[in-house]
CSV table of C-alpha atoms in Angstrom, one decimal:
chain,number,residue,atom,x,y,z
A,13,MET,CA,-163.3,85.1,-130.1
A,14,MET,CA,-161.8,83.7,-126.9
A,15,GLY,CA,-159.4,81.5,-128.6
A,16,ALA,CA,-157.7,84.6,-130.1
A,17,THR,CA,-157.1,86.3,-126.8
A,18,PRO,CA,-153.8,84.5,-125.8
A,19,GLY,CA,-152.3,85.2,-129.3
A,20,ARG,CA,-153.2,89.0,-128.9
A,21,ALA,CA,-151.5,89.0,-125.6
A,22,ARG,CA,-148.3,87.5,-127.0
A,23,ARG,CA,-148.2,90.1,-129.7
A,24,VAL,CA,-148.6,92.9,-127.3
A,25,ILE,CA,-146.1,91.7,-124.8
A,26,ARG,CA,-143.4,89.6,-127.0
A,27,GLU,CA,-143.9,91.3,-130.5
A,28,GLN,CA,-141.0,90.9,-132.9
A,29,ASN,CA,-139.0,93.9,-134.0
A,30,PRO,CA,-141.0,95.6,-136.7
A,31,LYS,CA,-137.9,96.2,-138.7
A,32,LYS,CA,-137.5,92.3,-138.8
A,33,MET,CA,-141.1,92.0,-139.9
A,34,LEU,CA,-140.5,94.5,-142.7
A,35,LYS,CA,-137.6,92.4,-144.0
A,36,GLN,CA,-139.8,89.4,-144.0
A,37,GLY,CA,-142.4,91.3,-146.1
A,38,GLY,CA,-145.4,91.0,-143.5
A,39,GLY,CA,-148.0,93.6,-143.1
A,40,SER,CA,-148.7,97.1,-144.3
A,41,SER,CA,-146.8,100.1,-143.3
A,42,ARG,CA,-149.7,101.1,-141.1
A,43,GLN,CA,-149.5,97.8,-139.4
A,44,LEU,CA,-145.8,97.9,-139.0
A,45,MET,CA,-146.2,101.5,-137.3
A,46,ASP,CA,-148.9,100.1,-134.9
A,47,GLN,CA,-146.4,97.1,-134.1
A,48,ASP,CA,-143.6,99.5,-133.7
A,49,ARG,CA,-145.6,101.4,-131.0
A,50,LYS,CA,-146.4,98.2,-129.1
A,51,TYR,CA,-142.9,97.2,-129.2
A,52,ASN,CA,-141.6,100.6,-127.8
A,53,ALA,CA,-144.3,100.4,-125.2
A,54,ASN,CA,-143.5,96.9,-124.2
A,55,LYS,CA,-139.7,97.9,-124.3
A,56,TYR,CA,-140.3,100.7,-121.8
A,57,LEU,CA,-142.5,98.3,-119.6
A,58,SER,CA,-139.8,95.7,-119.7
A,59,ALA,CA,-137.2,98.2,-118.4
A,60,MET,CA,-139.3,99.0,-115.3
A,61,VAL,CA,-140.8,95.6,-114.5
A,62,THR,CA,-138.0,94.3,-112.4
A,63,GLY,CA,-138.1,97.4,-110.0
A,64,THR,CA,-141.9,97.1,-109.9
A,65,LEU,CA,-141.9,93.6,-109.0
A,66,HIS,CA,-139.5,94.3,-106.1
A,67,GLY,CA,-141.6,97.3,-105.0
A,68,ASP,CA,-139.0,99.9,-105.8
A,69,VAL,CA,-141.2,101.4,-108.6
A,70,ARG,CA,-144.9,102.3,-108.2
A,71,VAL,CA,-147.3,100.3,-110.5
A,72,GLU,CA,-148.8,103.6,-111.7
A,73,MET,CA,-145.5,104.4,-113.4
A,74,LEU,CA,-145.8,101.7,-115.9
A,75,GLY,CA,-148.0,104.0,-118.2
A,76,ASN,CA,-150.3,103.4,-120.9
A,77,ALA,CA,-148.7,100.1,-122.1
A,78,ALA,CA,-149.4,98.5,-118.5
A,79,LYS,CA,-153.0,99.8,-118.7
A,80,ASN,CA,-153.6,98.2,-122.1
A,81,ILE,CA,-152.2,94.9,-120.9
A,82,GLN,CA,-154.2,95.1,-117.7
A,83,SER,CA,-157.4,95.6,-119.5
A,84,TRP,CA,-156.8,92.5,-121.6
A,85,ALA,CA,-155.8,90.7,-118.5
A,86,GLU,CA,-159.0,91.4,-116.5
A,87,GLN,CA,-161.0,90.1,-119.4
A,88,SER,CA,-159.0,86.9,-119.8
A,89,TYR,CA,-159.1,86.2,-116.0
A,90,GLN,CA,-162.9,86.5,-116.0
A,91,SER,CA,-163.1,83.8,-118.7
A,92,HIS,CA,-160.4,81.7,-117.0
A,93,ASN,CA,-158.8,81.2,-120.2
A,94,VAL,CA,-155.1,81.9,-119.4
A,95,SER,CA,-152.7,79.9,-117.2
A,96,ARG,CA,-150.6,82.5,-115.1
A,97,TRP,CA,-147.7,80.3,-114.6
A,98,ASN,CA,-147.5,79.0,-118.1
A,99,ARG,CA,-147.0,82.6,-119.2
A,100,VAL,CA,-144.4,83.3,-116.6
A,101,LYS,CA,-142.5,80.2,-117.9
A,102,MET,CA,-142.7,81.5,-121.5
A,103,GLY,CA,-140.9,84.7,-120.3
A,104,GLU,CA,-144.0,86.9,-120.2
A,105,VAL,CA,-143.3,88.5,-116.7
A,106,GLU,CA,-145.2,91.5,-117.4
A,107,LEU,CA,-148.5,89.5,-117.2
A,108,ASP,CA,-147.4,88.2,-114.0
A,109,LEU,CA,-147.2,91.8,-112.7
A,110,VAL,CA,-150.7,92.6,-114.2
A,111,ASP,CA,-152.1,89.4,-112.5
A,112,ARG,CA,-150.8,90.7,-109.2
A,113,ARG,CA,-152.7,94.1,-109.8
A,114,HIS,CA,-155.9,92.1,-110.8
A,115,ARG,CA,-155.7,90.1,-107.6
A,116,ALA,CA,-155.0,93.1,-105.6
A,117,MET,CA,-158.2,94.9,-106.9
A,118,ASP,CA,-160.2,91.9,-105.8
A,119,GLY,CA,-158.6,92.0,-102.3
A,120,ARG,CA,-156.7,88.9,-102.7
A,121,LEU,CA,-153.3,90.4,-102.6
A,122,ILE,CA,-152.0,93.4,-100.6
A,123,THR,CA,-150.9,96.0,-103.2
A,124,ASP,CA,-147.7,96.9,-101.3
A,125,GLN,CA,-146.6,93.2,-101.2
A,126,SER,CA,-145.7,93.5,-97.5
A,127,GLU,CA,-147.5,90.3,-96.7
A,128,THR,CA,-146.0,88.4,-99.8
A,129,ALA,CA,-142.6,89.4,-98.6
A,130,ALA,CA,-143.4,88.3,-95.0
A,131,VAL,CA,-144.9,85.0,-96.0
A,132,THR,CA,-141.9,84.1,-98.2
A,133,ARG,CA,-139.3,85.3,-95.6
A,134,VAL,CA,-141.1,83.1,-92.8
A,135,TYR,CA,-141.1,80.0,-95.0
A,136,ILE,CA,-137.5,80.3,-96.1
A,137,GLU,CA,-136.1,81.0,-92.6
A,138,SER,CA,-138.1,78.2,-91.1
A,139,CYS,CA,-136.7,75.7,-93.8
A,140,ARG,CA,-133.2,76.8,-92.9
A,141,THR,CA,-133.6,76.4,-89.2
A,142,ASN,CA,-135.0,72.8,-89.7
A,143,GLY,CA,-132.2,72.0,-92.2
A,144,VAL,CA,-134.7,71.8,-95.1
A,145,VAL,CA,-134.1,73.1,-98.6
A,146,PRO,CA,-136.8,75.7,-99.4
A,147,HIS,CA,-139.0,74.3,-102.1
A,148,THR,CA,-139.2,76.6,-105.2
A,149,ARG,CA,-142.7,75.4,-105.9
A,150,ALA,CA,-143.9,76.1,-102.3
A,151,VAL,CA,-142.5,79.6,-102.4
A,152,ARG,CA,-144.6,80.2,-105.5
A,153,GLU,CA,-147.7,78.4,-104.4
A,154,LEU,CA,-148.0,80.2,-101.1
A,155,LEU,CA,-148.7,83.4,-102.8
A,156,MET,CA,-151.7,81.9,-104.7
A,157,GLU,CA,-155.3,81.5,-103.5
A,158,LYS,CA,-155.2,77.7,-104.4
A,159,CYS,CA,-152.0,76.4,-103.0
A,160,ASP,CA,-151.3,73.2,-104.8
A,161,LEU,CA,-148.5,71.2,-103.2
A,162,GLN,CA,-149.5,67.7,-103.8
A,163,HIS,CA,-146.8,65.2,-104.5
A,164,ALA,CA,-144.0,67.8,-103.5
A,165,ALA,CA,-142.2,65.3,-101.0
A,166,LEU,CA,-142.1,68.0,-98.3
A,167,GLY,CA,-141.9,65.6,-95.3
A,168,ARG,CA,-142.0,66.6,-91.8
A,169,GLY,CA,-139.6,69.6,-92.0
A,170,GLY,CA,-141.2,71.1,-95.1
A,171,VAL,CA,-144.8,70.9,-93.9
A,172,LEU,CA,-143.4,72.6,-90.5
A,173,ALA,CA,-142.3,75.5,-92.6
A,174,ILE,CA,-145.6,75.6,-94.4
A,175,GLY,CA,-147.5,75.7,-91.2
A,176,LEU,CA,-145.5,78.6,-89.8
A,177,ALA,CA,-146.0,80.6,-93.1
A,178,MET,CA,-149.7,79.9,-93.0
A,179,GLN,CA,-150.1,81.6,-89.6
A,180,ILE,CA,-149.7,84.9,-91.4
A,181,ASN,CA,-151.1,84.0,-94.8
A,182,THR,CA,-154.3,85.6,-95.7
A,183,THR,CA,-154.2,84.8,-99.5
A,184,VAL,CA,-154.4,80.9,-99.5
A,185,THR,CA,-158.1,79.6,-99.2
A,186,MET,CA,-157.3,76.1,-100.6
A,187,LEU,CA,-154.3,74.0,-99.3
A,188,ASP,CA,-153.6,70.7,-101.1
A,189,LEU,CA,-150.9,68.6,-99.4
A,190,ARG,CA,-151.7,65.2,-100.8
A,191,ASP,CA,-149.0,62.6,-100.8
A,192,ASN,CA,-146.2,64.4,-99.0
A,193,GLY,CA,-145.0,61.9,-96.5
A,194,ILE,CA,-146.5,63.8,-93.6
A,195,ASP,CA,-146.3,61.8,-90.3
A,196,GLU,CA,-147.9,62.3,-86.9
A,197,MET,CA,-145.5,65.0,-85.9
A,198,GLY,CA,-145.8,66.8,-89.3
A,199,PHE,CA,-149.5,66.7,-89.0
A,200,LYS,CA,-149.3,68.3,-85.5
A,201,ALA,CA,-146.9,71.0,-86.6
A,202,LEU,CA,-149.0,72.0,-89.6
A,203,LEU,CA,-152.3,72.0,-87.8
A,204,VAL,CA,-150.8,74.0,-84.9
A,205,GLY,CA,-149.9,76.6,-87.4
A,206,LEU,CA,-153.3,76.6,-88.9
A,207,MET,CA,-155.0,77.5,-85.7
A,208,ASP,CA,-154.2,81.1,-86.2
A,209,ASN,CA,-155.2,81.2,-89.9
A,210,ALA,CA,-158.9,82.6,-90.5
A,211,CYS,CA,-159.0,82.5,-94.2
A,212,LEU,CA,-158.3,78.7,-95.3
A,213,LYS,CA,-161.5,76.9,-96.4
A,214,VAL,CA,-160.4,73.7,-98.1
A,215,LEU,CA,-157.8,71.3,-96.6
A,216,ASP,CA,-156.6,68.1,-98.4
A,217,LEU,CA,-154.3,65.9,-96.4
A,218,SER,CA,-155.0,62.6,-98.2
A,219,TYR,CA,-152.5,59.9,-98.9
A,220,ASN,CA,-150.2,60.7,-96.1
A,221,PRO,CA,-148.8,58.2,-93.5
A,222,GLY,CA,-151.4,59.6,-91.1
A,223,PRO,CA,-152.1,62.0,-88.2
A,224,GLY,CA,-151.7,59.5,-85.4
A,225,ARG,CA,-153.0,60.4,-81.9
A,226,LEU,CA,-151.3,63.8,-81.7
A,227,GLY,CA,-152.1,64.9,-85.3
A,228,THR,CA,-155.8,63.9,-84.7
A,229,ALA,CA,-155.8,66.0,-81.6
A,230,ALA,CA,-154.5,69.0,-83.4
A,231,LEU,CA,-157.0,68.5,-86.1
A,232,ALA,CA,-159.8,68.5,-83.6
A,233,ASN,CA,-158.6,71.7,-82.1
A,234,ILE,CA,-159.0,73.7,-85.3
A,235,LEU,CA,-162.5,72.2,-85.9
A,236,ASP,CA,-163.9,72.2,-82.4
A,237,PRO,CA,-165.6,75.7,-81.8
A,238,TYR,CA,-164.8,75.3,-78.0
A,239,LYS,CA,-161.2,75.1,-78.8
A,240,ARG,CA,-161.0,77.6,-81.7
A,241,LYS,CA,-163.4,80.6,-81.6
A,242,VAL,CA,-164.3,80.6,-85.4
A,243,PRO,CA,-163.5,77.4,-87.3
A,244,THR,CA,-163.3,78.2,-91.1
A,245,ILE,CA,-162.6,74.9,-92.8
A,246,GLN,CA,-165.6,74.1,-95.1
A,247,GLU,CA,-164.1,71.0,-96.9
A,248,LEU,CA,-161.8,68.4,-95.4
A,249,ARG,CA,-160.3,65.4,-97.0
A,250,LEU,CA,-158.3,62.6,-95.3
A,251,VAL,CA,-158.4,59.8,-97.8
A,252,GLN,CA,-156.1,56.9,-96.8
A,253,CYS,CA,-154.5,58.5,-93.8
A,254,ASN,CA,-154.4,55.1,-91.7
A,255,MET,CA,-156.8,56.7,-89.2
A,256,ASN,CA,-158.2,54.1,-86.7
A,257,GLY,CA,-161.5,53.8,-84.9
A,258,ALA,CA,-160.3,55.9,-81.9
A,259,GLN,CA,-158.9,58.7,-84.1
A,260,GLY,CA,-162.3,58.7,-86.1
A,261,ALA,CA,-164.2,59.2,-82.8
A,262,THR,CA,-162.0,62.0,-81.8
A,263,LEU,CA,-162.7,63.6,-85.2
A,264,PHE,CA,-166.4,63.3,-85.1
A,265,THR,CA,-166.7,64.4,-81.5
A,266,ALA,CA,-164.9,67.6,-82.4
A,267,LEU,CA,-167.2,68.1,-85.2
A,268,THR,CA,-170.4,67.7,-83.2
A,269,ASN,CA,-170.9,71.5,-82.6
A,270,ASN,CA,-168.9,72.5,-85.7
A,271,ARG,CA,-170.8,75.0,-88.0
A,272,SER,CA,-168.3,75.4,-90.7
A,273,LEU,CA,-167.6,72.0,-92.2
A,274,GLU,CA,-169.8,71.0,-95.2
A,275,VAL,CA,-167.8,68.3,-97.0
A,276,LEU,CA,-165.8,65.4,-95.3
A,277,ASN,CA,-164.0,62.5,-96.9
A,278,VAL,CA,-162.4,59.9,-94.7
A,279,SER,CA,-162.6,57.0,-97.2
A,280,ARG,CA,-159.9,54.2,-97.2
A,281,ASN,CA,-159.2,54.4,-93.5
A,282,GLY,CA,-159.6,51.8,-90.7
A,283,MET,CA,-162.7,53.3,-88.9
A,284,GLY,CA,-165.1,50.9,-87.3
A,285,ILE,CA,-167.5,50.6,-84.4
A,286,GLU,CA,-165.8,53.1,-82.1
A,287,THR,CA,-166.1,55.8,-84.7
A,288,ALA,CA,-169.8,54.8,-85.5
A,289,ARG,CA,-170.7,55.2,-81.8
A,290,SER,CA,-169.5,58.8,-81.7
A,291,MET,CA,-171.3,59.6,-84.9
A,292,LEU,CA,-174.7,59.0,-83.1
A,293,ASP,CA,-174.4,62.3,-81.3
A,294,PHE,CA,-172.7,63.8,-84.3
A,295,PHE,CA,-175.7,63.3,-86.6
A,296,GLU,CA,-178.1,64.4,-83.9
A,297,GLN,CA,-176.5,67.8,-83.3
A,298,ASN,CA,-174.6,68.8,-86.4
A,299,VAL,CA,-176.6,70.8,-89.0
A,300,THR,CA,-173.9,71.9,-91.5
A,301,LEU,CA,-172.4,68.7,-92.9
A,302,ARG,CA,-173.7,68.1,-96.5
A,303,SER,CA,-171.6,65.5,-97.8
A,304,LEU,CA,-169.9,62.5,-95.9
A,305,ASP,CA,-167.7,59.7,-97.6
A,306,LEU,CA,-167.1,56.7,-95.3
A,307,SER,CA,-166.3,54.2,-98.1
A,308,HIS,CA,-163.5,51.5,-97.9
A,309,ASN,CA,-163.5,51.5,-94.0
A,310,VAL,CA,-164.3,48.5,-91.6
A,311,PHE,CA,-167.8,49.3,-90.7
A,312,LYS,CA,-169.9,46.0,-89.9
A,313,GLU,CA,-173.5,45.4,-88.9
A,314,SER,CA,-173.2,47.0,-85.5
A,315,SER,CA,-171.7,50.1,-86.9
A,316,ALA,CA,-174.7,50.4,-89.5
A,317,LYS,CA,-177.2,50.3,-86.5
A,318,GLU,CA,-175.3,53.3,-84.9
A,319,ILE,CA,-174.9,55.4,-88.1
A,320,ALA,CA,-178.4,54.7,-89.3
A,321,GLY,CA,-179.9,55.4,-85.9
A,322,GLY,CA,-178.3,58.8,-85.8
A,323,LEU,CA,-179.5,59.7,-89.4
A,324,ARG,CA,-183.3,59.0,-88.8
A,325,GLN,CA,-184.0,62.6,-87.8
A,326,ASN,CA,-181.0,64.3,-89.5
A,327,MET,CA,-182.1,67.0,-92.1
A,328,SER,CA,-178.7,68.4,-93.2
A,329,LEU,CA,-176.7,65.5,-94.7
A,330,LYS,CA,-177.6,65.2,-98.3
A,331,HIS,CA,-174.9,62.7,-99.6
A,332,LEU,CA,-173.7,59.6,-97.8
A,333,VAL,CA,-171.2,57.1,-99.1
A,334,MET,CA,-170.9,53.8,-97.3
A,335,SER,CA,-169.7,51.5,-100.2
A,336,HIS,CA,-167.1,48.9,-99.7
A,337,ASN,CA,-168.0,48.3,-96.1
A,338,GLY,CA,-168.9,44.9,-94.8
A,339,LEU,CA,-172.4,45.9,-93.6
A,340,GLU,CA,-174.0,42.6,-94.7
A,341,ASP,CA,-177.6,42.1,-95.3
A,342,ALA,CA,-178.6,42.7,-91.9
A,343,GLY,CA,-176.7,46.0,-91.7
A,344,CYS,CA,-178.1,47.4,-94.8
A,345,VAL,CA,-181.6,46.7,-93.4
A,346,PHE,CA,-180.9,49.5,-90.8
A,347,PHE,CA,-180.4,52.0,-93.6
A,348,GLY,CA,-183.5,50.9,-95.3
A,349,GLU,CA,-185.5,51.6,-92.2
A,350,MET,CA,-183.8,54.8,-91.7
A,351,LEU,CA,-185.1,56.1,-95.1
A,352,ARG,CA,-188.8,55.7,-93.7
A,353,ASP,CA,-188.1,58.6,-91.2
A,354,ASN,CA,-185.2,60.6,-92.8
A,355,ALA,CA,-186.4,63.7,-94.9
A,356,GLY,CA,-183.2,65.1,-96.0
A,357,MET,CA,-181.0,62.4,-97.7
A,358,GLU,CA,-180.7,62.8,-101.5
A,359,VAL,CA,-177.9,60.4,-102.4
A,360,LEU,CA,-177.1,57.1,-100.6
A,361,ASP,CA,-174.4,54.8,-101.9
A,362,LEU,CA,-174.5,51.2,-100.4
A,363,GLY,CA,-172.4,49.6,-103.2
A,364,ALA,CA,-170.4,46.5,-102.4
A,365,THR,CA,-171.6,46.2,-98.9
A,366,ARG,CA,-172.9,42.5,-99.2
A,367,MET,CA,-176.5,43.5,-99.2
A,368,GLY,CA,-178.9,40.7,-99.9
A,369,SER,CA,-182.7,40.3,-100.8
A,370,ALA,CA,-183.9,40.9,-97.2
A,371,ALA,CA,-182.5,44.5,-97.2
A,372,ALA,CA,-183.6,45.1,-100.7
A,373,LEU,CA,-187.3,44.3,-99.7
A,374,VAL,CA,-187.1,46.9,-96.9
A,375,PHE,CA,-185.7,49.4,-99.2
A,376,ALA,CA,-188.6,48.9,-101.6
A,377,ASP,CA,-191.0,49.5,-98.9
A,378,SER,CA,-189.2,52.6,-97.6
A,379,LEU,CA,-188.9,54.2,-100.9
A,380,GLN,CA,-192.7,54.3,-101.3
A,381,ARG,CA,-192.8,56.5,-98.3
A,382,ASN,CA,-189.7,58.6,-99.0
A,383,SER,CA,-190.0,61.8,-101.1
A,384,THR,CA,-186.4,63.3,-100.9
A,385,LEU,CA,-184.1,60.5,-102.1
A,386,LEU,CA,-182.9,61.2,-105.6
A,387,GLN,CA,-180.1,58.5,-106.1
A,388,LEU,CA,-179.8,55.2,-104.5
A,389,HIS,CA,-176.6,53.0,-105.5
A,390,LEU,CA,-176.6,49.3,-104.6
A,391,ASP,CA,-174.3,48.0,-107.4
A,392,HIS,CA,-172.0,45.0,-106.7
A,393,ASN,CA,-174.4,43.4,-104.2
A,394,PRO,CA,-175.9,40.0,-104.2
A,395,LEU,CA,-179.5,41.0,-104.2
A,396,GLY,CA,-180.9,37.7,-105.7
A,397,GLU,CA,-184.2,37.4,-107.6
A,398,LYS,CA,-186.4,38.6,-104.9
A,399,GLY,CA,-184.1,41.6,-104.3
């Protein structure tokens, strides 16, 4: 049944002229009359759609044709079976309008579109001020709940305009800016703009040149409840952003009293012992983080001691990835001993950490006492016969 829905929509919106259908010998006279009614309704709808999209005509004026299309659109959106922008590319602008109505009913878009116009205007004017050509994709995505701007080559000027637009944007809850060449000043400009945004929940800044000292400080401000009254970010990804140990320490210090972040991925960076030392207080005080990915950093044996020590009494963290760090056998022993006391960890990944047989024996003993761990990954380690 679901597979026929898009075809039905195309027939309602872009039906061929019934007279042409008659010449081709398709369908009964009753079917042709029904198609003719749909065609005329759609023709009436098309004549008004431009004015409606610009706010010059009230949505209610679209009549029964719009109501029928709206009813189908609501059902299709519940099943997530239709791609909005694919339909727009095909010329089905009417469904774009219905999608706006559907989002408005769910509280995701202001019906009078005043915010939409303001966000677009701020973005375009900011681009012009900074000598940047407004990105058509950005204009479109800033009106979506999930703003996907990965690989858009925005650069410093483009991301500055995004930050200004996000100050007044209440629609976007997920912002994906992976691989946009965002440097230290770009990070700072974006994150200063996000200080006034209370709706964003997911932020992905992975595969950018890096926040540097200034960008990291700005990031800490939007996560620290002492700097920002109510932090809202629930998921943060900073994969391969050239973050060093000092920047990692700044980040985890800001997160110590944070009560919003649940998922953090800082893999493929240069964090080491300085970051690990700051995580001791973080694990003892933070009660909201559920998943932490520290893989592909430069944590060593001394770092393992600090991290494992902080995790002994931590009950909130459920998923920890430490793979591809040079912890050595002695460093992995600390994690094995940690599992004797920890009663919250469910998934622990120590793959490719140079773990040996000594640590494996410690894990074997600890797992007999631990009742919460569900998955333990130790692949690509020289455990030996005893291990």
